[in-house]
PDB file of C-alpha atoms in Angstrom:
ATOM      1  CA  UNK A1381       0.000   0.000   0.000  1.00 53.00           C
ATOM      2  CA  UNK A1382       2.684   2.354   1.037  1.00 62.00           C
ATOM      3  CA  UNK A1383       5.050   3.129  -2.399  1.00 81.00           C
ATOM      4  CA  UNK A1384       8.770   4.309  -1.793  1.00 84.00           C
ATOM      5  CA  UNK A1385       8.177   7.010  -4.077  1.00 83.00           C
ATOM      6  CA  UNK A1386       5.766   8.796  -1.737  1.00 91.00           C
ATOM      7  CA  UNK A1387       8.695   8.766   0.948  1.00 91.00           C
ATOM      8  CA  UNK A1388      11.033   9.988  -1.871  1.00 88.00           C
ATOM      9  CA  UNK A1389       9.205  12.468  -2.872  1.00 86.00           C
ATOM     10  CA  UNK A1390       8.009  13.527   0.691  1.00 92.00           C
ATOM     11  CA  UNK A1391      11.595  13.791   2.061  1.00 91.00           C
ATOM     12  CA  UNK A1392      12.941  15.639  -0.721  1.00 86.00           C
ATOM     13  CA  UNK A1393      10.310  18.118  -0.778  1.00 88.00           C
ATOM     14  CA  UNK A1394      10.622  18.669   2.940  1.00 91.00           C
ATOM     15  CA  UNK A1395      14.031  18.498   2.861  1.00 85.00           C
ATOM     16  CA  UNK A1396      13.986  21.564  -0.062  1.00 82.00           C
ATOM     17  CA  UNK A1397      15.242  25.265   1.544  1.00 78.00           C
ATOM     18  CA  UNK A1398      12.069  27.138   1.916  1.00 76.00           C
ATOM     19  CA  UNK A1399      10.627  29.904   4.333  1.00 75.00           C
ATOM     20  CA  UNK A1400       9.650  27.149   6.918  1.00 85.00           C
ATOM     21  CA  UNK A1401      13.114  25.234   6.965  1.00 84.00           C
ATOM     22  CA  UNK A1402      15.228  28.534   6.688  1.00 79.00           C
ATOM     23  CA  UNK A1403      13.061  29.724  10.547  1.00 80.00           C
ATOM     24  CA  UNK A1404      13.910  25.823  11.783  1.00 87.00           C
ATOM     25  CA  UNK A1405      17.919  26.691  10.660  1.00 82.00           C
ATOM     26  CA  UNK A1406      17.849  30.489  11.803  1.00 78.00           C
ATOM     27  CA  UNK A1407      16.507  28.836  15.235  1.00 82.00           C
ATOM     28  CA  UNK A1408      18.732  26.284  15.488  1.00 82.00           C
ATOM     29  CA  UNK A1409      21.863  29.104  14.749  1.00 75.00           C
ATOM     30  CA  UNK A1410      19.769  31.499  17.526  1.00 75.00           C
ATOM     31  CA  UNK A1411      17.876  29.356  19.969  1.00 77.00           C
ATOM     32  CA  UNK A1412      19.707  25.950  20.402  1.00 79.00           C
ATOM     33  CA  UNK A1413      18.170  22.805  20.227  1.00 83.00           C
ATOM     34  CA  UNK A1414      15.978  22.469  23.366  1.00 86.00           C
ATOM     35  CA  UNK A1415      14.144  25.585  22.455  1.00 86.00           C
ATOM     36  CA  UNK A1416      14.083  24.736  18.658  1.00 88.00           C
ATOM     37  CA  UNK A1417      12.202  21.636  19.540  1.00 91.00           C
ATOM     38  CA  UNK A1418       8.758  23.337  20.500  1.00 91.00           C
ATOM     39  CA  UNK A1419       9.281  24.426  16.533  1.00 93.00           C
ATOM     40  CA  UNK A1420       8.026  20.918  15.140  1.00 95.00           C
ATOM     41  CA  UNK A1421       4.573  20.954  17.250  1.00 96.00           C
ATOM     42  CA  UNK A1422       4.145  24.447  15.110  1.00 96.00           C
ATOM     43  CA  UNK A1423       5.410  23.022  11.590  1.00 96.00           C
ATOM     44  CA  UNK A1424       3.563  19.840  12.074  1.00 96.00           C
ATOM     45  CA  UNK A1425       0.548  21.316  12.721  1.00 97.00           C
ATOM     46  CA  UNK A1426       0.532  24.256   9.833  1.00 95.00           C
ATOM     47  CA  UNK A1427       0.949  21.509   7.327  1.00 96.00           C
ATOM     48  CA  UNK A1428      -1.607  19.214   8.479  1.00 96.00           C
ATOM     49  CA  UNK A1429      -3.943  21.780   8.432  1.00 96.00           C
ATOM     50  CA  UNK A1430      -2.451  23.223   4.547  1.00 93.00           C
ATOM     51  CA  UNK A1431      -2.785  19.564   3.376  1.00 95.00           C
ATOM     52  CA  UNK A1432      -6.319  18.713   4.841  1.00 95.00           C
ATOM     53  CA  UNK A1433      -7.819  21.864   3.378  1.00 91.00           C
ATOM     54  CA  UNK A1434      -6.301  21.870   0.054  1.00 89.00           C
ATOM     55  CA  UNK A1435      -7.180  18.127   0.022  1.00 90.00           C
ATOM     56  CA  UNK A1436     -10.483  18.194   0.609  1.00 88.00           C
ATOM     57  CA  UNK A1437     -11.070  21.268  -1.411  1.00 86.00           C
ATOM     58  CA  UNK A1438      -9.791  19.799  -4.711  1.00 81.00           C
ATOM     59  CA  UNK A1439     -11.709  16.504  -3.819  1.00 79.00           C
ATOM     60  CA  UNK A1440     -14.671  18.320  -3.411  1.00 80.00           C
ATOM     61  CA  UNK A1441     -14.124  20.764  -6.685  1.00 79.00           C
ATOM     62  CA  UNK A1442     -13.204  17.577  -8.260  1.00 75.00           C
ATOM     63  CA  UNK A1443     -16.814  16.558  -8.718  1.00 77.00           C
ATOM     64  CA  UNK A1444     -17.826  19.192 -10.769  1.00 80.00           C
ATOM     65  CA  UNK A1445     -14.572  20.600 -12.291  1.00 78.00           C
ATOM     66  CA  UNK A1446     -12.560  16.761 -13.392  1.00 76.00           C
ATOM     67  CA  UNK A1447      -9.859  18.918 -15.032  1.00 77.00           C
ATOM     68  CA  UNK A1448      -8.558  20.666 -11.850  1.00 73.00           C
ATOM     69  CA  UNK A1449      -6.501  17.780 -10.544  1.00 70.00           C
ATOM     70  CA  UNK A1450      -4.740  17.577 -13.349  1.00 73.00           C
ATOM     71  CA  UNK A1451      -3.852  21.710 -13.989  1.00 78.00           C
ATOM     72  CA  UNK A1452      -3.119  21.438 -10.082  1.00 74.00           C
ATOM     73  CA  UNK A1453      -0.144  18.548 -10.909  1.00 71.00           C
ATOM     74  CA  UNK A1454       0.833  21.286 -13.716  1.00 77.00           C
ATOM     75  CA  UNK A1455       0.975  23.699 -11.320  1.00 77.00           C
ATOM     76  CA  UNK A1456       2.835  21.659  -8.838  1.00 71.00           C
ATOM     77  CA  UNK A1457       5.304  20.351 -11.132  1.00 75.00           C
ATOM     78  CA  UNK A1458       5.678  23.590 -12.790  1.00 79.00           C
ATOM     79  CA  UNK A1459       6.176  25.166  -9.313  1.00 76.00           C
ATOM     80  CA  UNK A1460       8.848  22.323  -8.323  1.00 70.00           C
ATOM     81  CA  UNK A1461      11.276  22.911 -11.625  1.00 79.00           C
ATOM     82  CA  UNK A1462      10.976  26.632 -10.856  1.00 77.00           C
ATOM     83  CA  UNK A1463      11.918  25.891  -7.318  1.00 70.00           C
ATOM     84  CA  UNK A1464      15.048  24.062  -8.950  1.00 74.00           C
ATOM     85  CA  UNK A1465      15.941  26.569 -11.220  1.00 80.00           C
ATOM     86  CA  UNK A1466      15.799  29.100  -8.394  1.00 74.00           C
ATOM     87  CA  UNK A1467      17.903  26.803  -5.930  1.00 64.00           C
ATOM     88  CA  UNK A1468      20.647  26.264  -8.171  1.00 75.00           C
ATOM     89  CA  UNK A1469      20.748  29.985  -9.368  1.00 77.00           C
ATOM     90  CA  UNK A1470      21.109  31.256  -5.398  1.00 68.00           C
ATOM     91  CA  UNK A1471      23.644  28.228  -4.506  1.00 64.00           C
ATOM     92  CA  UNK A1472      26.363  30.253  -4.787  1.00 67.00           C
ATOM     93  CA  UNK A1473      25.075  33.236  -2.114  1.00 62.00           C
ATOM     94  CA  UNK A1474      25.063  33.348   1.384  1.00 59.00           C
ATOM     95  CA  UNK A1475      22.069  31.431   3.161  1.00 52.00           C
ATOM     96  CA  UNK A1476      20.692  33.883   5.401  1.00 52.00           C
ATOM     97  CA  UNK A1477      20.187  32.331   8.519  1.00 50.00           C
ATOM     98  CA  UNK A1478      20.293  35.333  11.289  1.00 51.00           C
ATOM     99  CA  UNK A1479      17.123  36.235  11.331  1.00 53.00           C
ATOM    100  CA  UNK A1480      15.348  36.936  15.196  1.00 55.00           C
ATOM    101  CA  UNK A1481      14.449  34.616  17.446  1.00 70.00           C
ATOM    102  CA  UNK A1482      11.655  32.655  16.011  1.00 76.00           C
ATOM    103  CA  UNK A1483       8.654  31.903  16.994  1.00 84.00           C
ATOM    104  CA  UNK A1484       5.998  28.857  17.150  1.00 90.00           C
ATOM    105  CA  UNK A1485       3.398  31.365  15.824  1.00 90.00           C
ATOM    106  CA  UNK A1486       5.274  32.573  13.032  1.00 86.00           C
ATOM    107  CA  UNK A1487       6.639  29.156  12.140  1.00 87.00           C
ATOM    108  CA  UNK A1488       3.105  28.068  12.166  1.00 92.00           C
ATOM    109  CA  UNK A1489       1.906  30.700   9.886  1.00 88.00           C
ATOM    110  CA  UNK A1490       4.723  30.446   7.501  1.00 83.00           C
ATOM    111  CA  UNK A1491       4.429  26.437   7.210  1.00 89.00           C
ATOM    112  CA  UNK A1492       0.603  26.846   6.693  1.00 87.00           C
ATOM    113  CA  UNK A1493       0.689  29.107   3.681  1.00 84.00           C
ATOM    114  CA  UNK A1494       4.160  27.366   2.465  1.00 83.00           C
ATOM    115  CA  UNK A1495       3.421  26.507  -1.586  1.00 82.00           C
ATOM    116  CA  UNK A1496       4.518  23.174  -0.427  1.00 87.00           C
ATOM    117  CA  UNK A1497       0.788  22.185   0.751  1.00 89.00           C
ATOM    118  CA  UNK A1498      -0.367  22.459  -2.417  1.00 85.00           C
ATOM    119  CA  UNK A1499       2.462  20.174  -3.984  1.00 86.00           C
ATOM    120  CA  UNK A1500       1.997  18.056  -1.293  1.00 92.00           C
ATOM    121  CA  UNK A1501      -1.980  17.706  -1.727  1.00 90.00           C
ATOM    122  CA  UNK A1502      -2.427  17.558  -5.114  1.00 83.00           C
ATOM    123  CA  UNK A1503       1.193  15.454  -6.724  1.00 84.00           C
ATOM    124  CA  UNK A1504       2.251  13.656  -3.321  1.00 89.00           C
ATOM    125  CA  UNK A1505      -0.342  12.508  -1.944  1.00 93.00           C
ATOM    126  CA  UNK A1506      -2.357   9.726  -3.402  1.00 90.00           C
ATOM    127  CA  UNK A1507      -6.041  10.879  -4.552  1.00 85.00           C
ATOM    128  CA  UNK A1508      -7.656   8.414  -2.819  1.00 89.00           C
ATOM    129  CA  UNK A1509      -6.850   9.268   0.606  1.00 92.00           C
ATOM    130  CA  UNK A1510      -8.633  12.431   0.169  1.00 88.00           C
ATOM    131  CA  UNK A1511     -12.084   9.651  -0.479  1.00 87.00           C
ATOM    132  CA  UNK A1512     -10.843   7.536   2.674  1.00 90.00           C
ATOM    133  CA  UNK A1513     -10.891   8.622   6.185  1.00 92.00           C
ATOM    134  CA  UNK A1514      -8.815   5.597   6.946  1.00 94.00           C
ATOM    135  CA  UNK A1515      -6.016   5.653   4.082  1.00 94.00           C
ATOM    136  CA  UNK A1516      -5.822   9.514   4.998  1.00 94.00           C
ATOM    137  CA  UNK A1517      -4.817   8.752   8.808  1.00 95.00           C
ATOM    138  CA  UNK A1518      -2.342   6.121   7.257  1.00 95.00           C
ATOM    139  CA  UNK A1519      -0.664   8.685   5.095  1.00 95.00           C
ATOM    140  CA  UNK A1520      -0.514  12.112   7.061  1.00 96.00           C
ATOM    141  CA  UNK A1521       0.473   9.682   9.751  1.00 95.00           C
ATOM    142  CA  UNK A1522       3.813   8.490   7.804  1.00 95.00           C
ATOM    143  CA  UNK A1523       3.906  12.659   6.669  1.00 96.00           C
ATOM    144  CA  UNK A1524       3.838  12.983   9.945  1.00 95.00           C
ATOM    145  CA  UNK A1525       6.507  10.466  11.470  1.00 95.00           C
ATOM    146  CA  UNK A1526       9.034  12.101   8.243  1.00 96.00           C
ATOM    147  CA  UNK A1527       8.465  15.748   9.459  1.00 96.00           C
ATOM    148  CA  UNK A1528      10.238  14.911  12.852  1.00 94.00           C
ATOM    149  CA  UNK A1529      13.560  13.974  11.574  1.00 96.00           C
ATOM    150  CA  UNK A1530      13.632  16.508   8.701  1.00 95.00           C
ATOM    151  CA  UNK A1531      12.725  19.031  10.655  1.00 95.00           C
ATOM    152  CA  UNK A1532      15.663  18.219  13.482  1.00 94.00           C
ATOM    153  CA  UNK A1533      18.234  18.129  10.502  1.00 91.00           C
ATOM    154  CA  UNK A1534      16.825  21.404   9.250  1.00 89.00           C
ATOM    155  CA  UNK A1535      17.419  22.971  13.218  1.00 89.00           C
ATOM    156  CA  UNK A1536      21.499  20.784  13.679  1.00 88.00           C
ATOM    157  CA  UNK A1537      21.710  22.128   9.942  1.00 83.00           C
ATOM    158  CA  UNK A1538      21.792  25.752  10.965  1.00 77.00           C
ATOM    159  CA  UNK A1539      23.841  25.069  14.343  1.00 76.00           C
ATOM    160  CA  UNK A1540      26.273  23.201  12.150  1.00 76.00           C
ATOM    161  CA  UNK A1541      26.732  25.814   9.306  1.00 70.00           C
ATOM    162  CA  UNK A1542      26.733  28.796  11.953  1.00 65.00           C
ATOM    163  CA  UNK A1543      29.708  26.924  13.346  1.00 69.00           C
ATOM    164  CA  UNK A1544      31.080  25.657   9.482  1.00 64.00           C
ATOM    165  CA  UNK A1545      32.022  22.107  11.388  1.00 60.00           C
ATOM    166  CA  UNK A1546      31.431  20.298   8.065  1.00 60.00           C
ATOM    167  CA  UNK A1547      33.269  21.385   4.651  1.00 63.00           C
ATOM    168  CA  UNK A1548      31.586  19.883   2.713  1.00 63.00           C
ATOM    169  CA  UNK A1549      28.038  20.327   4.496  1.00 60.00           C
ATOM    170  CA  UNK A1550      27.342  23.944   3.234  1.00 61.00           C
ATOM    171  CA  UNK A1551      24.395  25.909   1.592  1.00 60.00           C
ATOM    172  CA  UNK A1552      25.727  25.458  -2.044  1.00 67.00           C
ATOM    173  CA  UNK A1553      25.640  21.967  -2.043  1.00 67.00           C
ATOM    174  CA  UNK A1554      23.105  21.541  -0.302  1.00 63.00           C
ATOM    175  CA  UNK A1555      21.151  23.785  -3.040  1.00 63.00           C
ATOM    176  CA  UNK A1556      22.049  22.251  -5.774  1.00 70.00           C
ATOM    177  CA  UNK A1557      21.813  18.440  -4.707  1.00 70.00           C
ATOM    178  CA  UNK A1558      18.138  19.773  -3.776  1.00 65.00           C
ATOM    179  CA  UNK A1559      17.820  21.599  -7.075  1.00 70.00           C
ATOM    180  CA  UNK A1560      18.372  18.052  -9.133  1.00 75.00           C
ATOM    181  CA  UNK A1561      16.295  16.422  -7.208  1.00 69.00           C
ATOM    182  CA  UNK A1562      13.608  18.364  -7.574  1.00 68.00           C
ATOM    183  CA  UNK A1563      13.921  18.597 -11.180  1.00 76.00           C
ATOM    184  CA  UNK A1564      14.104  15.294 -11.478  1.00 73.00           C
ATOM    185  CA  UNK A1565      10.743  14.705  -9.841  1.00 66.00           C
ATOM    186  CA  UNK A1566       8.396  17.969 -11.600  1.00 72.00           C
ATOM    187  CA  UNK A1567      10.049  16.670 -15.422  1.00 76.00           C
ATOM    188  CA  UNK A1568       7.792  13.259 -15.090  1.00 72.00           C
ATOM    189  CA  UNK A1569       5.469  15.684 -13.159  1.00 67.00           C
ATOM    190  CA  UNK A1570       4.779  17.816 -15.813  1.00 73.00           C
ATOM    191  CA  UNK A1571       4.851  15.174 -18.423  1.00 72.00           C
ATOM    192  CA  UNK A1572       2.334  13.422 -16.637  1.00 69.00           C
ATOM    193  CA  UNK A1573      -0.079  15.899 -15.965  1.00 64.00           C
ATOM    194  CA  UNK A1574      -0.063  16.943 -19.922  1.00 71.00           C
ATOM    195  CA  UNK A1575      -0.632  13.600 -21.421  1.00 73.00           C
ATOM    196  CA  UNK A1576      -3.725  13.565 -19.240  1.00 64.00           C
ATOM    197  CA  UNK A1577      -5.127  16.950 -20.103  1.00 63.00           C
ATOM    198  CA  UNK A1578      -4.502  16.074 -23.470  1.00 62.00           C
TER     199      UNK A1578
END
């Protein structure tokens, strides 16, 4: 029931530099880890709720508009190879990490209107777990159990790069081993989503 390529795709997306995961590294560089750990409650729960509405929303548009699902892959795929394209552009500039102290609220906030729902939603997630109360659980639980560990990485990543411990661990390739994997993914995306609106 579960495939590998959900994982895959899961961990790579949440492992992609975005406004959520730069907060979790900017904590980590500020905070420590002890108080970085309340973070995850906040990040867990902003895409839980991003998923389940966009989820449900193009289930229930589904009915009425069958084409959406398939623009929405477009869109996601589309929105993935741009993501690339930007990732490997900025590899070579500084990641800004030292930003304030952050908090849960704003974590929450910026997880919940993170593009990444979306992609998540309509491309990750299986459509029939949005027609399944039960396969739903099952997914958004394994979602769920990945977000932990990424998110820790995310928080040791900025504590490690603050203290440049690692050569080779360091924004630009970090960037653009993200930005191929990502373009690896949207390319049969894309593909996908056009031989079915065609």
């Amino acid at each position: 029931m579960m495939s590998w390529l959900f994982i895959g795709l899961v961990v790579t997306i949440l492992f992609t530099p975005g406004p959520t995961n730069m907060l979790l590294a900017s904590s980590g560089v500020r905070s420590g880890l002890k108080t970085s750990l309340q973070l995850i409650p906040a990040e867990t729960l902003g895409y839980l709720i991003a998923i389940t509405a966009w989820g449900i929303m193009i289930g229930y548009v589904e009915q009425h508009l069958p084409v959406l699902p398939k623009v929405l892959q477009l869109f996601s795929a589309s929105y993935m190879f741009f993501l690339a394209i930007k990732l490997w552009k900025a590899a070579k500039q500084e990641l800004d990490i030292q930003q304030p102290l952050v908090l849960p609220r704003e974590l929450f906030i910026a997880t919940l209107f993170n593009p990444k729902g979306l992609v998540f939603s309509s491309v990750i997630f299986p459509k029939m777990v949005w027609h399944s109360l039960s396969l739903y659980l099952f997914y958004i639980g394994i979602f769920i159990l990945l977000i932990v560990p990424i998110a820790l990485c995310w928080i040791l990543l900025g504590r490690y790069l603050a203290q440049n411990k690692i050569a080779w661990l360091n924004p630009c390739n970090l960037q653009r081993t993200a930005s191929v994997v990502l373009v690896s993914f949207s390319v049969p995306l894309s593909y996908s989503a056009l031989i079915r609106l065609y």
